[in-house]
Amino acid sequence: MSSAQISEYLNTHQQLVQATDGLTEEQLKWKAEPASWSITEVLAHLADHSIVVSFRIRDILAGTTAQLPAFNQDAWISGQYANHGNAADSLELFRSLLHYNSQLLGRLSAEDWEKSGINFKGDTVKITDIVRSFTAHVQTHLAQIARIKQGAATAAIIQ
């Protein structure tokens, strides 16, 4: 994996900061409907996802042959009452895990990047795939944050 791809991975935090900059607590917790996620919940999900990805990478590097874990994102969000949390705390955890993981990723050899495990769908995934997928996943949620902000603006919460 190239240093540009690691930089792209690290830049996801700044993109999230920019996407949420200047929003009030009310705006961060606004939901279009009870079953949809707020921006605070999206950020909590991304912090959770970063924890899971961190585990998956380390499990592969350790040579574990067990299937990589999945997680029920909706149950994690509701079970931890994520919308009652603080968006800034989720962003800080996300940033810390990115930094910690980037230190590990920078130590990997080309051979390490090609190591693989079996995901919860039964597919073989390499560490390179996991990092690329994580970065793309954040982009999906950045688009979701933009949609939530637009919905809130339409509901006259964000001026």
mmCIF file of C-alpha atoms in Angstrom:
data_model
loop_
_atom_site.group_PDB
_atom_site.id
_atom_site.type_symbol
_atom_site.label_atom_id
_atom_site.label_comp_id
_atom_site.label_asym_id
_atom_site.label_seq_id
_atom_site.Cartn_x
_atom_site.Cartn_y
_atom_site.Cartn_z
ATOM 1 C CA MET A 1 0.000 0.000 0.000
ATOM 2 C CA SER A 2 1.348 3.398 -0.907
ATOM 3 C CA SER A 3 1.989 6.300 1.414
ATOM 4 C CA ALA A 4 -0.677 8.202 -0.574
ATOM 5 C CA GLN A 5 -3.261 5.576 0.401
ATOM 6 C CA ILE A 6 -2.219 5.795 4.050
ATOM 7 C CA SER A 7 -2.516 9.597 3.812
ATOM 8 C CA GLU A 8 -5.982 9.168 2.304
ATOM 9 C CA TYR A 9 -6.854 6.896 5.220
ATOM 10 C CA LEU A 10 -5.567 9.465 7.728
ATOM 11 C CA ASN A 11 -7.340 12.344 5.971
ATOM 12 C CA THR A 12 -10.743 10.829 6.734
ATOM 13 C CA HIS A 13 -10.650 12.445 10.174
ATOM 14 C CA GLN A 14 -10.112 15.929 8.747
ATOM 15 C CA GLN A 15 -12.937 15.350 6.281
ATOM 16 C CA LEU A 16 -15.273 14.465 9.158
ATOM 17 C CA VAL A 17 -14.152 17.513 11.131
ATOM 18 C CA GLN A 18 -14.852 19.742 8.133
ATOM 19 C CA ALA A 19 -18.242 18.111 7.539
ATOM 20 C CA THR A 20 -19.317 18.776 11.128
ATOM 21 C CA ASP A 21 -17.566 22.090 11.774
ATOM 22 C CA GLY A 22 -19.795 24.726 13.284
ATOM 23 C CA LEU A 23 -22.773 22.465 13.934
ATOM 24 C CA THR A 24 -24.610 22.899 17.212
ATOM 25 C CA GLU A 25 -25.392 20.043 19.563
ATOM 26 C CA GLU A 26 -28.999 20.201 18.386
ATOM 27 C CA GLN A 27 -27.907 19.918 14.756
ATOM 28 C CA LEU A 28 -25.556 17.029 15.526
ATOM 29 C CA LYS A 29 -28.359 15.090 17.252
ATOM 30 C CA TRP A 30 -31.151 15.887 14.755
ATOM 31 C CA LYS A 31 -32.824 12.854 13.173
ATOM 32 C CA ALA A 32 -35.146 12.829 10.174
ATOM 33 C CA GLU A 33 -37.118 10.069 11.882
ATOM 34 C CA PRO A 34 -36.621 7.901 14.972
ATOM 35 C CA ALA A 35 -35.153 4.950 13.044
ATOM 36 C CA SER A 36 -32.630 7.054 11.112
ATOM 37 C CA TRP A 37 -29.220 8.075 12.410
ATOM 38 C CA SER A 38 -28.137 11.501 13.552
ATOM 39 C CA ILE A 39 -24.698 12.904 12.742
ATOM 40 C CA THR A 40 -23.644 12.035 16.306
ATOM 41 C CA GLU A 41 -24.689 8.430 15.677
ATOM 42 C CA VAL A 42 -22.846 8.327 12.341
ATOM 43 C CA LEU A 43 -19.684 9.477 14.113
ATOM 44 C CA ALA A 44 -20.151 6.883 16.869
ATOM 45 C CA HIS A 45 -20.599 4.225 14.185
ATOM 46 C CA LEU A 46 -17.373 5.284 12.479
ATOM 47 C CA ALA A 47 -15.518 5.105 15.804
ATOM 48 C CA ASP A 48 -17.003 1.627 16.375
ATOM 49 C CA HIS A 49 -16.088 0.580 12.838
ATOM 50 C CA SER A 50 -12.543 1.780 13.410
ATOM 51 C CA ILE A 51 -12.326 -0.412 16.521
ATOM 52 C CA VAL A 52 -13.527 -3.435 14.543
ATOM 53 C CA VAL A 53 -11.163 -2.732 11.629
ATOM 54 C CA SER A 54 -8.280 -2.322 14.089
ATOM 55 C CA PHE A 55 -9.058 -5.759 15.501
ATOM 56 C CA ARG A 56 -9.396 -7.342 12.051
ATOM 57 C CA ILE A 57 -5.997 -6.030 10.908
ATOM 58 C CA ARG A 58 -4.279 -7.254 14.050
ATOM 59 C CA ASP A 59 -6.022 -10.623 13.897
ATOM 60 C CA ILE A 60 -4.777 -11.140 10.349
ATOM 61 C CA LEU A 61 -1.235 -10.110 11.282
ATOM 62 C CA ALA A 62 -1.342 -12.533 14.220
ATOM 63 C CA GLY A 63 -2.135 -15.367 11.820
ATOM 64 C CA THR A 64 -5.466 -16.163 13.424
ATOM 65 C CA THR A 65 -7.512 -18.447 11.226
ATOM 66 C CA ALA A 66 -10.896 -17.694 12.778
ATOM 67 C CA GLN A 67 -13.404 -15.834 10.658
ATOM 68 C CA LEU A 68 -13.070 -12.062 11.094
ATOM 69 C CA PRO A 69 -15.855 -10.619 13.219
ATOM 70 C CA ALA A 70 -18.883 -8.761 11.961
ATOM 71 C CA PHE A 71 -20.861 -6.348 14.081
ATOM 72 C CA ASN A 72 -24.482 -5.300 14.125
ATOM 73 C CA GLN A 73 -24.066 -1.579 13.582
ATOM 74 C CA ASP A 74 -27.658 -0.624 14.347
ATOM 75 C CA ALA A 75 -27.678 -2.634 17.580
ATOM 76 C CA TRP A 76 -24.335 -1.137 18.604
ATOM 77 C CA ILE A 77 -25.659 2.394 18.022
ATOM 78 C CA SER A 78 -28.928 1.868 19.857
ATOM 79 C CA GLY A 79 -27.402 -0.291 22.594
ATOM 80 C CA GLN A 80 -24.862 2.346 23.543
ATOM 81 C CA TYR A 81 -27.388 5.199 23.344
ATOM 82 C CA ALA A 82 -25.028 6.855 20.884
ATOM 83 C CA ASN A 83 -27.204 9.910 20.289
ATOM 84 C CA HIS A 84 -26.807 10.776 23.976
ATOM 85 C CA GLY A 85 -23.037 10.794 23.511
ATOM 86 C CA ASN A 86 -20.737 13.549 22.415
ATOM 87 C CA ALA A 87 -19.796 13.884 18.740
ATOM 88 C CA ALA A 88 -16.419 15.378 19.669
ATOM 89 C CA ASP A 89 -15.580 12.298 21.763
ATOM 90 C CA SER A 90 -16.342 9.998 18.829
ATOM 91 C CA LEU A 91 -14.212 12.148 16.524
ATOM 92 C CA GLU A 92 -11.330 12.058 19.012
ATOM 93 C CA LEU A 93 -11.481 8.272 19.335
ATOM 94 C CA PHE A 94 -11.655 7.996 15.545
ATOM 95 C CA ARG A 95 -8.592 10.280 15.212
ATOM 96 C CA SER A 96 -6.657 8.365 17.856
ATOM 97 C CA LEU A 97 -7.340 5.007 16.245
ATOM 98 C CA LEU A 98 -6.385 6.344 12.813
ATOM 99 C CA HIS A 99 -3.101 7.594 14.202
ATOM 100 C CA TYR A 100 -2.392 4.389 16.128
ATOM 101 C CA ASN A 101 -3.262 2.228 13.127
ATOM 102 C CA SER A 102 -1.206 4.384 10.757
ATOM 103 C CA GLN A 103 1.834 3.756 12.954
ATOM 104 C CA LEU A 104 1.246 0.021 12.555
ATOM 105 C CA LEU A 105 0.515 0.284 8.832
ATOM 106 C CA GLY A 106 3.756 2.196 8.329
ATOM 107 C CA ARG A 107 5.708 -0.721 9.799
ATOM 108 C CA LEU A 108 4.201 -3.352 7.505
ATOM 109 C CA SER A 109 6.198 -4.985 4.755
ATOM 110 C CA ALA A 110 4.768 -5.499 1.268
ATOM 111 C CA GLU A 111 4.217 -9.131 2.276
ATOM 112 C CA ASP A 112 2.253 -8.091 5.372
ATOM 113 C CA TRP A 113 -0.088 -5.919 3.280
ATOM 114 C CA GLU A 114 -1.000 -9.032 1.284
ATOM 115 C CA LYS A 115 -1.855 -11.144 4.329
ATOM 116 C CA SER A 116 -5.497 -12.105 4.422
ATOM 117 C CA GLY A 117 -8.348 -13.417 6.499
ATOM 118 C CA ILE A 118 -11.896 -14.593 5.903
ATOM 119 C CA ASN A 119 -14.564 -11.979 6.472
ATOM 120 C CA PHE A 120 -18.012 -12.627 7.916
ATOM 121 C CA LYS A 121 -19.375 -13.192 4.377
ATOM 122 C CA GLY A 122 -16.830 -15.939 3.766
ATOM 123 C CA ASP A 123 -14.726 -13.850 1.371
ATOM 124 C CA THR A 124 -10.946 -13.641 1.550
ATOM 125 C CA VAL A 125 -9.815 -10.085 2.323
ATOM 126 C CA LYS A 126 -6.294 -8.684 2.430
ATOM 127 C CA ILE A 127 -5.144 -5.950 4.768
ATOM 128 C CA THR A 128 -4.924 -3.666 1.719
ATOM 129 C CA ASP A 129 -8.601 -4.406 1.011
ATOM 130 C CA ILE A 130 -9.585 -3.645 4.595
ATOM 131 C CA VAL A 131 -7.855 -0.255 4.615
ATOM 132 C CA ARG A 132 -9.229 0.722 1.178
ATOM 133 C CA SER A 133 -12.697 -0.419 2.176
ATOM 134 C CA PHE A 134 -12.531 1.535 5.424
ATOM 135 C CA THR A 135 -11.590 4.728 3.572
ATOM 136 C CA ALA A 136 -14.449 4.189 1.089
ATOM 137 C CA HIS A 137 -16.806 3.465 3.990
ATOM 138 C CA VAL A 138 -16.011 6.840 5.535
ATOM 139 C CA GLN A 139 -16.777 8.498 2.175
ATOM 140 C CA THR A 140 -20.205 6.831 2.197
ATOM 141 C CA HIS A 141 -20.864 8.246 5.648
ATOM 142 C CA LEU A 142 -19.622 11.697 4.665
ATOM 143 C CA ALA A 143 -22.330 11.649 1.992
ATOM 144 C CA GLN A 144 -24.795 10.512 4.667
ATOM 145 C CA ILE A 145 -23.767 13.430 6.888
ATOM 146 C CA ALA A 146 -24.359 15.816 3.977
ATOM 147 C CA ARG A 147 -27.845 14.327 3.488
ATOM 148 C CA ILE A 148 -28.630 14.673 7.201
ATOM 149 C CA LYS A 149 -27.480 18.302 7.138
ATOM 150 C CA GLN A 150 -29.664 18.932 4.079
ATOM 151 C CA GLY A 151 -32.637 17.269 5.761
ATOM 152 C CA ALA A 152 -32.095 19.332 8.859
ATOM 153 C CA ALA A 153 -31.862 22.497 6.763
ATOM 154 C CA THR A 154 -35.133 21.612 5.102
ATOM 155 C CA ALA A 155 -36.610 21.107 8.559
ATOM 156 C CA ALA A 156 -35.265 24.592 9.410
ATOM 157 C CA ILE A 157 -32.832 23.367 12.062
ATOM 158 C CA ILE A 158 -29.647 24.331 10.197
ATOM 159 C CA GLN A 159 -29.853 27.876 8.832
#
